[in-house]
XYZ file of N, CA and C in Angstrom:
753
model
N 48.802 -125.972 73.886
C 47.773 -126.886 74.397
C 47.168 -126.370 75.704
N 47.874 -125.726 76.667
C 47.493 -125.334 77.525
C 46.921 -124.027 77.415
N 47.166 -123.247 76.873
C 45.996 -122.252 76.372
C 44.738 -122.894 76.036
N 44.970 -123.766 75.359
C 43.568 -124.427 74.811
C 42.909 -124.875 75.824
N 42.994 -125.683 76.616
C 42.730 -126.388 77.467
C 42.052 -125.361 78.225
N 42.652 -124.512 78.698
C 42.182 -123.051 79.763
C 40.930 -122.243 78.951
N 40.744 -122.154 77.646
C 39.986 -121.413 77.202
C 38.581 -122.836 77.228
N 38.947 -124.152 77.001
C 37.610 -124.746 76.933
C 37.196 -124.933 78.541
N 38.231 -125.058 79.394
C 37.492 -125.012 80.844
C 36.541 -123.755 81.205
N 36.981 -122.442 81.020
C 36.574 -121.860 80.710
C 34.707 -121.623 80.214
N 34.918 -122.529 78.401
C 33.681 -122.433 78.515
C 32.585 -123.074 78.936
N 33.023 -124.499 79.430
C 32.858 -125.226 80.165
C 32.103 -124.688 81.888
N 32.791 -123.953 82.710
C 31.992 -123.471 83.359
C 31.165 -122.473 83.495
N 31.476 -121.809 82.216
C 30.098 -121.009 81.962
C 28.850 -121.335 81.747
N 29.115 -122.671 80.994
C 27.838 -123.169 80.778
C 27.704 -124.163 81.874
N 28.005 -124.376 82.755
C 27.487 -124.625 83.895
C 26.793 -123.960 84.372
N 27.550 -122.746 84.592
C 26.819 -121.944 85.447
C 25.919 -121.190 84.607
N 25.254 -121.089 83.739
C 24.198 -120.994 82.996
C 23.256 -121.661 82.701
N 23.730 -123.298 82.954
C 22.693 -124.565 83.155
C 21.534 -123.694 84.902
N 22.594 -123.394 85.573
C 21.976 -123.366 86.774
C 21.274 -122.070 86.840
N 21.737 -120.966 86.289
C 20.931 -119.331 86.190
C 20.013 -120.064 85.734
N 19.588 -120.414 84.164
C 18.464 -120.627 83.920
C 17.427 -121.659 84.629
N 18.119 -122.977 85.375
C 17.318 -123.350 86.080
C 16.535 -123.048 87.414
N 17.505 -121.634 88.045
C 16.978 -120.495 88.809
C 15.665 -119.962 88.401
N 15.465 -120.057 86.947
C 13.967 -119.312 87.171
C 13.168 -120.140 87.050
N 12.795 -121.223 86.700
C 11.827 -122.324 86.800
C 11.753 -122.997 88.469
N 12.872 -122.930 88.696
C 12.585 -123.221 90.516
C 11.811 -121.959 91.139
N 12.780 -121.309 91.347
C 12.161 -119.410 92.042
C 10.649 -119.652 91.806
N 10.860 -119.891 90.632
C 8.879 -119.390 89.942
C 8.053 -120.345 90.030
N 8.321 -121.495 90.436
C 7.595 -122.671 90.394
C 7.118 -123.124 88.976
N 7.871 -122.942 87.947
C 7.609 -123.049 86.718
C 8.557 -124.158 86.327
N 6.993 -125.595 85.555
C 8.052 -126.441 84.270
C 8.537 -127.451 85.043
N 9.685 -127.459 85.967
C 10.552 -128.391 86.368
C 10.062 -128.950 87.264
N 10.037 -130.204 87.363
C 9.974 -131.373 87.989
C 10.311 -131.306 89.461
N 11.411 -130.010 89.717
C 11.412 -130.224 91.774
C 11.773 -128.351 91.473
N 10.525 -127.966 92.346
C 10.689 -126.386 92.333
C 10.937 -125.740 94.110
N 10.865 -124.786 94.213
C 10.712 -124.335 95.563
C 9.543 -124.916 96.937
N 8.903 -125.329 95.893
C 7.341 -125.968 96.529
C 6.593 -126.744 96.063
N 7.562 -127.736 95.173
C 7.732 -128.927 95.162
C 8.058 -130.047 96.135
N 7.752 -131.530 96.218
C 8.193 -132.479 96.919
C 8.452 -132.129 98.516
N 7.145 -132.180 98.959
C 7.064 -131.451 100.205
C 7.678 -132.429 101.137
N 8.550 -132.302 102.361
C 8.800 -132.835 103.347
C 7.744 -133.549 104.394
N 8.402 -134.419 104.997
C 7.607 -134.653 106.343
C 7.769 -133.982 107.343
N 9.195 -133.642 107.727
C 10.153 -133.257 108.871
C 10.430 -131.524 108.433
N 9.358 -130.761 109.311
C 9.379 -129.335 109.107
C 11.092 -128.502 109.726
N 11.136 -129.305 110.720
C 12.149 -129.019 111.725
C 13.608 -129.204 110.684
N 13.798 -130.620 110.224
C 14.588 -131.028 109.575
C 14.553 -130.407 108.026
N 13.858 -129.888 107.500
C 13.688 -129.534 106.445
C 13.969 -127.890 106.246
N 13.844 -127.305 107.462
C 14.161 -125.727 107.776
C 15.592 -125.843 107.897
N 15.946 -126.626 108.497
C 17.117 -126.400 108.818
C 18.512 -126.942 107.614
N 17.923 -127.658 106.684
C 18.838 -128.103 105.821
C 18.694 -127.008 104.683
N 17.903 -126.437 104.225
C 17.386 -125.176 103.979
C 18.299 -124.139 104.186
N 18.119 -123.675 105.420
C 18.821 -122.957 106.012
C 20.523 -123.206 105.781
N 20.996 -124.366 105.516
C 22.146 -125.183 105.596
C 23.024 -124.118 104.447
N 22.021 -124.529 103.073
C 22.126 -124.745 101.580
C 22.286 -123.644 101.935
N 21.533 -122.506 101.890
C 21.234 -121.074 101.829
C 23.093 -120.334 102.508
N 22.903 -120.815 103.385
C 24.419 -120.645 103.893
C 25.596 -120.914 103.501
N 25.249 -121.839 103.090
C 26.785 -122.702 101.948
C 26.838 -122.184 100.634
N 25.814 -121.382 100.226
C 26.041 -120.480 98.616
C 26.580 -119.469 99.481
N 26.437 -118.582 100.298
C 26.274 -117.236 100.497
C 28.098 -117.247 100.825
N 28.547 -118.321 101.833
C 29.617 -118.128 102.569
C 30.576 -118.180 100.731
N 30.687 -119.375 99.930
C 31.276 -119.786 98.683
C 31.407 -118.422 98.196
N 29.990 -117.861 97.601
C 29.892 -116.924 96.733
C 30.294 -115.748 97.165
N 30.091 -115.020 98.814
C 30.934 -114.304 99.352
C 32.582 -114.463 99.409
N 32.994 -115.450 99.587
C 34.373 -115.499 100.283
C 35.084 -115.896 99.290
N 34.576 -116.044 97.850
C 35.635 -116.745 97.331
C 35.713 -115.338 95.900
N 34.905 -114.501 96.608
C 35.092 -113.076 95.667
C 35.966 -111.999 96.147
N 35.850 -112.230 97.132
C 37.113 -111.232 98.121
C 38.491 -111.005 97.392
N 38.752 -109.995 97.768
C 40.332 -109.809 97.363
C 41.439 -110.662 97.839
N 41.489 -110.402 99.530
C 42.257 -111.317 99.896
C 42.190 -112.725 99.503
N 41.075 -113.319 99.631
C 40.855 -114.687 98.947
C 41.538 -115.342 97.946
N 41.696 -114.185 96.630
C 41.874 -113.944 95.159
C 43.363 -114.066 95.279
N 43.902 -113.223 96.519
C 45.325 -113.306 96.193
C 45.843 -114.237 96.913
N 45.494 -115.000 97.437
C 45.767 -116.733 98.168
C 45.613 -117.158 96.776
N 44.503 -116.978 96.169
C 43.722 -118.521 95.571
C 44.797 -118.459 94.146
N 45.407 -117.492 93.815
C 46.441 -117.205 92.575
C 47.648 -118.117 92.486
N 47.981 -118.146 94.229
C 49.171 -118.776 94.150
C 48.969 -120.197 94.048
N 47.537 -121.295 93.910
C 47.225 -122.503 93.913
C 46.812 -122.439 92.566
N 46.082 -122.023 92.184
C 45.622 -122.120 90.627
C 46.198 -120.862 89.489
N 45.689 -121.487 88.320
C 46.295 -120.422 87.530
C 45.633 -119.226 87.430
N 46.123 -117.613 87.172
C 45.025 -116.363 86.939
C 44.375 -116.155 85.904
N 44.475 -116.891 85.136
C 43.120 -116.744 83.792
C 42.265 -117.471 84.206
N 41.820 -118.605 85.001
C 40.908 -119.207 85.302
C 40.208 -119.037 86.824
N 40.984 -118.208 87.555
C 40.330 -117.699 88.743
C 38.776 -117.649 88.579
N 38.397 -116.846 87.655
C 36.748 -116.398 87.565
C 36.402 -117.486 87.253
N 36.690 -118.281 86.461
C 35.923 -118.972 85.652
C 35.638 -120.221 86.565
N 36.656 -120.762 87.519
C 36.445 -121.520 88.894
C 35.583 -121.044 89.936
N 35.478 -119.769 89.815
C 34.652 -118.965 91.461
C 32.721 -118.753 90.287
N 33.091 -119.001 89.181
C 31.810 -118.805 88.373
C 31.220 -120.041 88.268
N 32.408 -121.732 88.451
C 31.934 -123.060 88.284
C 30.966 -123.872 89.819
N 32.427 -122.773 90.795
C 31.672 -123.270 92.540
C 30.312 -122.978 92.216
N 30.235 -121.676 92.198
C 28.687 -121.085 92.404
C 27.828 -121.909 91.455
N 28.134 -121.615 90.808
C 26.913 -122.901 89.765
C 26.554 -123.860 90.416
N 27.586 -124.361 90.815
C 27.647 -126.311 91.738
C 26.968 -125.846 93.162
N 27.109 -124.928 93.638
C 26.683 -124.489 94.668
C 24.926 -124.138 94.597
N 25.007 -123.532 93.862
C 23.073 -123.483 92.980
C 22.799 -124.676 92.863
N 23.122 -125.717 92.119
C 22.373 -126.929 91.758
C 22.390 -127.736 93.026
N 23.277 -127.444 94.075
C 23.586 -128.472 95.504
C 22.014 -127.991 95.877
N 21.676 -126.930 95.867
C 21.051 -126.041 96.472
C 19.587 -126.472 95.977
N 19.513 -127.117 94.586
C 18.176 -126.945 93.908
C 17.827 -128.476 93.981
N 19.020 -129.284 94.487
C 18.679 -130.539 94.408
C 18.481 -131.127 95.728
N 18.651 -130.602 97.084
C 18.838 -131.031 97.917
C 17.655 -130.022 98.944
N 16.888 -129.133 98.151
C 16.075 -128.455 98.923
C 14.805 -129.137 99.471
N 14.639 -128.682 100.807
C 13.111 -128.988 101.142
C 11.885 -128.170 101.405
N 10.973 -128.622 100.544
C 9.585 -127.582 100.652
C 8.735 -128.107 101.788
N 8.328 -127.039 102.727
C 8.329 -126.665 103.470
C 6.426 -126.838 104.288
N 5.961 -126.675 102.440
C 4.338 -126.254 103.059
C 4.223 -125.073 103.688
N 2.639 -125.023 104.153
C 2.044 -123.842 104.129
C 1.894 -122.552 103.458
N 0.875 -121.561 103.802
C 0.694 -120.685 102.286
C 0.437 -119.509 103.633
N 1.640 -118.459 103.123
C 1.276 -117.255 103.640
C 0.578 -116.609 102.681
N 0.742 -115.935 101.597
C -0.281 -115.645 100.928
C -0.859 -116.417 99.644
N -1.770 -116.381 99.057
C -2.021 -117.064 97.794
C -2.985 -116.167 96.558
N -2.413 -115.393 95.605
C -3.214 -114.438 94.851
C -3.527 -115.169 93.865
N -5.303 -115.575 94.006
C -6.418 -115.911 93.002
C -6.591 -114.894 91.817
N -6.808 -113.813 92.026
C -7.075 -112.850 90.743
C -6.382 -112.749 89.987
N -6.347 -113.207 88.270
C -5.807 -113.606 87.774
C -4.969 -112.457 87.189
N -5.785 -111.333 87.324
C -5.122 -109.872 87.202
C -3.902 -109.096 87.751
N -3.824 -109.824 89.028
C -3.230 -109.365 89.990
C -1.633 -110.303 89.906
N -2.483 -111.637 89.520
C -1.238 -112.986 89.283
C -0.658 -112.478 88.341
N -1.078 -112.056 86.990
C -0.266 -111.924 85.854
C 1.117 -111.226 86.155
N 0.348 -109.874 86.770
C 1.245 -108.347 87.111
C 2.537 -108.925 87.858
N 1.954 -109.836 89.278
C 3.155 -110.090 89.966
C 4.262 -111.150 89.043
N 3.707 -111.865 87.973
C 4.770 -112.526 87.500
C 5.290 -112.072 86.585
N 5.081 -110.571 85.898
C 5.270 -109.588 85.198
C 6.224 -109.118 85.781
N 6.296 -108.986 87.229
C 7.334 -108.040 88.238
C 8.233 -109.207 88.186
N 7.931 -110.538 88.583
C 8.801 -111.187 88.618
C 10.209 -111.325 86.975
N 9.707 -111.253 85.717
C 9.991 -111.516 85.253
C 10.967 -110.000 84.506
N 10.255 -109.098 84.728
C 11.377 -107.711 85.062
C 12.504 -107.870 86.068
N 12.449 -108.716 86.915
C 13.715 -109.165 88.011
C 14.308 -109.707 87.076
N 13.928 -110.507 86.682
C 15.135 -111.244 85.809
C 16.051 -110.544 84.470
N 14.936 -109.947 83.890
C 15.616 -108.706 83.036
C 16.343 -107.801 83.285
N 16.383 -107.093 84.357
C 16.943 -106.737 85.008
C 18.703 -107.178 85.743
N 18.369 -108.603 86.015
C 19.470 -109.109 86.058
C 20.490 -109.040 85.384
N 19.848 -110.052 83.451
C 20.342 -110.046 82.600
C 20.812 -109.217 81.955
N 20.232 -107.969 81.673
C 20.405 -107.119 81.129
C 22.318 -105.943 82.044
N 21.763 -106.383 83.495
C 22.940 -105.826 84.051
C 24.305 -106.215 83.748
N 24.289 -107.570 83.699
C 25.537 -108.572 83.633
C 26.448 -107.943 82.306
N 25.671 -107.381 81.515
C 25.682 -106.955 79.719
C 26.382 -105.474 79.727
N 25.944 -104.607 81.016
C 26.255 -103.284 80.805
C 27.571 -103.305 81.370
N 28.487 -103.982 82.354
C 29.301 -104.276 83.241
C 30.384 -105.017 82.397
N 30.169 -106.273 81.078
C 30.766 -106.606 80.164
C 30.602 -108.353 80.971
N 29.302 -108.691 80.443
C 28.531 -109.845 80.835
C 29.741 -110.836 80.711
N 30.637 -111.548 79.892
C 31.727 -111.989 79.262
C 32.923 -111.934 80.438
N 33.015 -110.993 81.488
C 34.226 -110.592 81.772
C 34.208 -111.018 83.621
N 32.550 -110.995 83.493
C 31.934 -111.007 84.686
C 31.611 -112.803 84.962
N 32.074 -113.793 84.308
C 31.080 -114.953 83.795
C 32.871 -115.473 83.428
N 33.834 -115.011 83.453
C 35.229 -115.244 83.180
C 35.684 -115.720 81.720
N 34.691 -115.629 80.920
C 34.867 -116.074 79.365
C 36.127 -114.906 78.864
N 35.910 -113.703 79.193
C 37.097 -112.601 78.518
C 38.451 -113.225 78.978
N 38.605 -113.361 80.242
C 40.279 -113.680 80.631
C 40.317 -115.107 79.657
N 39.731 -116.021 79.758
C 40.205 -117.164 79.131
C 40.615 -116.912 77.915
N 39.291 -116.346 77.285
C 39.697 -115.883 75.525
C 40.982 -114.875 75.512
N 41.363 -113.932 76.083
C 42.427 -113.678 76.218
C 43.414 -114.032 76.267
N 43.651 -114.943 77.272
C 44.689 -115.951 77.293
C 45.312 -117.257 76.314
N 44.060 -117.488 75.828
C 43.867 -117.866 74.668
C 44.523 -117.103 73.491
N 44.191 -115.952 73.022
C 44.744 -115.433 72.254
C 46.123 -114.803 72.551
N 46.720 -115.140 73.543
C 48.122 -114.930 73.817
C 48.119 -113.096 74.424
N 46.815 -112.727 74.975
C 46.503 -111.225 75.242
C 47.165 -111.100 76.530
N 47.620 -110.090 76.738
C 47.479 -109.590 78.672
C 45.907 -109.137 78.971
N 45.622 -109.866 80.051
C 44.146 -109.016 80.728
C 44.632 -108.083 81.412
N 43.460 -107.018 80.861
C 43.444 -105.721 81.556
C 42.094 -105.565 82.105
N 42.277 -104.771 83.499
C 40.834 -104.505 84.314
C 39.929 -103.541 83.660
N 38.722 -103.780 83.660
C 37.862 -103.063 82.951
C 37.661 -101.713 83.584
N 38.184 -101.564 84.735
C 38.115 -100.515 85.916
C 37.127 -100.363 85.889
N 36.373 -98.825 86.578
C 35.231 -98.674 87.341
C 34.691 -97.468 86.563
N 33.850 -98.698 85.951
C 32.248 -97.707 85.161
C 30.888 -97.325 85.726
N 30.317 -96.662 85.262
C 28.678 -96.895 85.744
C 27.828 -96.288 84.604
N 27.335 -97.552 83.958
C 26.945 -97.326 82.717
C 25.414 -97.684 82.968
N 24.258 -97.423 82.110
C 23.127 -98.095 82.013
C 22.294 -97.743 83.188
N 22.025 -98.937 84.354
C 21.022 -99.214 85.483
C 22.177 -98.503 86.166
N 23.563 -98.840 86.043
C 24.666 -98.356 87.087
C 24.802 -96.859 87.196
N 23.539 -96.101 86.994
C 23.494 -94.656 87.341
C 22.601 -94.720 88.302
N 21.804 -95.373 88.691
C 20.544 -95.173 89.335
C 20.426 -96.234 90.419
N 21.417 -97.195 90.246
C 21.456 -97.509 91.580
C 22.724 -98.693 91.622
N 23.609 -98.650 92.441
C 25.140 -99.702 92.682
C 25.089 -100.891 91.863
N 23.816 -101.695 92.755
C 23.943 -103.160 92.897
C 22.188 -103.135 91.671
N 22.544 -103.090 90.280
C 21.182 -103.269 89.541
C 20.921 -104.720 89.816
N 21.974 -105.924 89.576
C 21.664 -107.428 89.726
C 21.414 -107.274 90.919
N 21.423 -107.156 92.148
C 21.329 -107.754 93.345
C 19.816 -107.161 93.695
N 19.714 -105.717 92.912
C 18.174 -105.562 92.903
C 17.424 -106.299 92.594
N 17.642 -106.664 90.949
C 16.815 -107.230 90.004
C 16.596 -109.096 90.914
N 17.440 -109.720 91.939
C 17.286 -110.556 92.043
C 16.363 -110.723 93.410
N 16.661 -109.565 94.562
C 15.557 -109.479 95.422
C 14.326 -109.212 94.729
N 14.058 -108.288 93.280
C 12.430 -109.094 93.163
C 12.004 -110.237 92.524
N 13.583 -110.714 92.143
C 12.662 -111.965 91.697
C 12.024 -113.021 93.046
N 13.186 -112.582 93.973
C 12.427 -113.120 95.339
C 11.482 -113.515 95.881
N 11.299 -112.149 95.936
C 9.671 -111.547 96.596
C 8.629 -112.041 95.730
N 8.821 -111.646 94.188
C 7.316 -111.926 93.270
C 7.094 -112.990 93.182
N 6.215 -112.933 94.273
C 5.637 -114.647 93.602
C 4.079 -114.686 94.484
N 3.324 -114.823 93.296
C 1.599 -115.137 93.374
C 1.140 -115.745 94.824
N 2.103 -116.880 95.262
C 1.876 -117.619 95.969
C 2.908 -117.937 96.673
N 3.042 -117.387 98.541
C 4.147 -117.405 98.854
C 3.918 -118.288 100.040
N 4.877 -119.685 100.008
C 4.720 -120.648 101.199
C 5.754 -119.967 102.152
N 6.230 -121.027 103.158
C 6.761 -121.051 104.006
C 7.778 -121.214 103.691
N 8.263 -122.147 102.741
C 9.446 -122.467 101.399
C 10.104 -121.283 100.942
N 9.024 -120.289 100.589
C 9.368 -119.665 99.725
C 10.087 -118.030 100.486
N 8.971 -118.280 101.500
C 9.630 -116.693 102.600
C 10.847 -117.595 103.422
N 11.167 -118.847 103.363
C 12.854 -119.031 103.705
C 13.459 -118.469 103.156
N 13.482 -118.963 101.540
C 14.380 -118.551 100.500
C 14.538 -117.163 100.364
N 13.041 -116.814 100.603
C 13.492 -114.954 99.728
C 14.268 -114.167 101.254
N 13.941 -114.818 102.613
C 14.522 -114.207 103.148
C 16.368 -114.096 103.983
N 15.709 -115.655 103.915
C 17.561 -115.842 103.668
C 18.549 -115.522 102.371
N 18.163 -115.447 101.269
C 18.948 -114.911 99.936
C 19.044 -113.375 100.178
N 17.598 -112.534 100.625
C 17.773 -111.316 101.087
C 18.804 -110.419 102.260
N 19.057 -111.507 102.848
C 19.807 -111.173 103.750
C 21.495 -111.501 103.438
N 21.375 -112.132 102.216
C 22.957 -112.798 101.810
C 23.382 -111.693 100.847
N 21.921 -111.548 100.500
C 22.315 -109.960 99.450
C 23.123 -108.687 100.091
N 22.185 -108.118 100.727
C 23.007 -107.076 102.283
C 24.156 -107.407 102.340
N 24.137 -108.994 103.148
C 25.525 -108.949 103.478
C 26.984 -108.664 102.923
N 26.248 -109.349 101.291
C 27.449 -109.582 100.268
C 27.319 -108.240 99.797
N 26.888 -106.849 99.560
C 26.869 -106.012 99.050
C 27.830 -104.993 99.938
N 27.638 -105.806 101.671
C 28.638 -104.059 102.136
C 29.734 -105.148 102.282
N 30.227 -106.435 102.052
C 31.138 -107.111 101.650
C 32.303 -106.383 100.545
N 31.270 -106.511 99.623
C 31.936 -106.581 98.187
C 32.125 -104.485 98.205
N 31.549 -103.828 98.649
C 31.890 -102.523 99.121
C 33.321 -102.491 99.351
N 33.533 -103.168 100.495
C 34.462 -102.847 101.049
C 35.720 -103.046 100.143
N 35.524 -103.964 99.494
C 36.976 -104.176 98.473
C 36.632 -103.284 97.601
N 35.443 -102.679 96.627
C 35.465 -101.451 96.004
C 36.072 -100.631 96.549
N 36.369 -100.063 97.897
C 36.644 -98.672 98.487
C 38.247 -98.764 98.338
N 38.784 -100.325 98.456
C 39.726 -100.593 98.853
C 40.713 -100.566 97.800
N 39.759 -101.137 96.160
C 40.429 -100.720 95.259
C 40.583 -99.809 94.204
N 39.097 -98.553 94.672
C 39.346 -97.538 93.680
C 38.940 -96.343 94.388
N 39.322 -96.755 95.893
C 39.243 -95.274 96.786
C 38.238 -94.519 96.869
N 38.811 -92.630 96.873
C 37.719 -91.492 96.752
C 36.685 -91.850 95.238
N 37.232 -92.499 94.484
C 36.353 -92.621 93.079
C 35.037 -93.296 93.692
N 34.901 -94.491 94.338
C 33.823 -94.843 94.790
C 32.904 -94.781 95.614
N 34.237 -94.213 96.882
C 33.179 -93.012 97.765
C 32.085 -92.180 97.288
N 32.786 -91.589 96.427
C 32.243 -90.437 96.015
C 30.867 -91.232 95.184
N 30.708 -92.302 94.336
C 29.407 -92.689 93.844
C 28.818 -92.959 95.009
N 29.266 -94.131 95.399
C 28.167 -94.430 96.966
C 27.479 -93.053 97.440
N 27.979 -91.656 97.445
C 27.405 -90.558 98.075
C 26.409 -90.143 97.044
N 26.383 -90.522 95.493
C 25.612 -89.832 94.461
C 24.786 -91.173 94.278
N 24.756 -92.069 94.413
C 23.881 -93.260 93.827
C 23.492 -94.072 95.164
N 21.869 -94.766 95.289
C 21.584 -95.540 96.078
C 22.084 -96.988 96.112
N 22.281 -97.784 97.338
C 22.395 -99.064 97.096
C 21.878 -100.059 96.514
N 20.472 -99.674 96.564
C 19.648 -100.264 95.495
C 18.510 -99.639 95.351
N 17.612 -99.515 95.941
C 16.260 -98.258 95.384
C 17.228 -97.526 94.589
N 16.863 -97.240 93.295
C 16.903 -96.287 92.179
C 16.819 -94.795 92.376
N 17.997 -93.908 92.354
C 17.876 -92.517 92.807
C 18.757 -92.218 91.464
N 18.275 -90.939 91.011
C 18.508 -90.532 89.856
C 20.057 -89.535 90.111
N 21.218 -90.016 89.398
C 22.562 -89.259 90.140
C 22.333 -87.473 89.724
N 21.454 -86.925 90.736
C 21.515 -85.623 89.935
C 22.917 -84.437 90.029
N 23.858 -84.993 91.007
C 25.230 -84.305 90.822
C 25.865 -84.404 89.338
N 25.912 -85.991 88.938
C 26.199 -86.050 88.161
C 25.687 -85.359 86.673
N 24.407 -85.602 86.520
C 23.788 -84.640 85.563
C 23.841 -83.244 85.360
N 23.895 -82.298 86.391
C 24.167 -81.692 86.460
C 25.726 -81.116 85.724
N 26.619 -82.077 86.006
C 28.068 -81.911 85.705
C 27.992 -82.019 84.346
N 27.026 -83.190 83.637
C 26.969 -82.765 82.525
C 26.349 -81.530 81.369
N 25.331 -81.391 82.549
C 24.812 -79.918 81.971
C 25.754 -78.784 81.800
N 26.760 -78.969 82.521
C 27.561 -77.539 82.790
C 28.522 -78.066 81.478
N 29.330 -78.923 81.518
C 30.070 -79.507 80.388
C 29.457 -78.822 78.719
């Protein structure tokens, strides 16, 4: 029963946290939904920056700190280890929707692109961010990343084993492909308020942070192996690993 139980919590917060990815792009984009980024404008600019600012902080610290290693090996001895991910995959979700329900738009328009030519392209870019995303989660073992593998595992009475350290797909050309793909979904947008350069710039900056974060426990748990990519692959601009190619040429 308790296998069972662990594998439906499990899927249970996946689809949470998939309620909230997908409601990520209809907010971001100002698309469809009823309260978007620049939606339901405030009165209180002061008060409205700053709760903003609040939200933005309260995903970043969650979604940072509760990925950490050390964290992981506290948080083992309170809960069980097949459901670790699948709890640090349910916060964040809850942490997105705190975020999508409690936001304030802001007003004003730093830029606004009329040409409808120009609009398409940028929501074209925008919508390659998201592909990008998706598509990353998939090369990495989307399932494993999203905590559905340990549960089903556990479920099936399996030992989990670490997928160790690949770089398959986008993961030749640059570390962090999601954290790319999600700074443009950021940025692209036709029409950018005051709302909207909060968000992209406070998420931008949570990105950074969480990337030489989450570094540091890479180095910590697969050593010279990851050194050594960090020296052949960019952090995120796309650089083509030509050591590596090379190695295969000679092969």
């Amino acid at each position: 029963m308790s296998r069972i139980l662990t594998f439906i919590y499990g899927v249970v917060c996946y689809l949470i946290s998939l309620i909230a990815f997908l409601y990520s792009i209809g907010f971001i984009g100002n698309l469809i939904l009823p309260k978007t980024l620049d939606s339901n404008l405030d009165s209180s600019l002061i008060k409205g920056l700053l709760i903003d600012i609040l939200l933005i902080g309260f995903f970043g610290i969650q979604h940072s700190l509760m990925a950490r290693q050390s964290f992981k090996k506290w948080w083992i001895k309170i809960i069980p280890e097949p459901i670790e991910r699948s709890t640090y995959v349910l916060m964040s979700g809850l942490a997105l929707l705190l975020l999508f329900w409690q936001w304030h738009s802001l007003g004003g328009i730093i830029w606004n692109i009329q040409n409808p030519i120009i609009y398409n392209i940028i929501y074209g870019i925008f919508a390659l961010g998201w592909l990008i995303v998706f598509l990353s989660t998939f090369m990495i073992n989307h399932f494993d990343l999203f905590g559905l593998r340990q549960v089903y595992l556990y479920w099936r009475g399996e030992e989990y084993k670490d997928l160790g350290f690949r770089t398959p797909g986008f993961y030749k050309y640059t570390r962090h492909p999601i954290m790319l793909g999600f700074v443009i979904v950021f940025w692209a947008a036709p029409l950018m308020t005051i709302s909207h350069l909060v968000f992209a710039m406070g998420t931008t900056i949570y990105v950074l942070v969480g990337i030489k974060l989450e570094e540091v426990d890479m180095i910590s748990i697969y050593g010279n192996l990851y050194q050594e990519y960090r020296q052949q692959v960019s952090m995120l601009i796309p650089v083509a690993r030509i050591k590596l190619t090379q190695q295969k040429i000679q092969e």
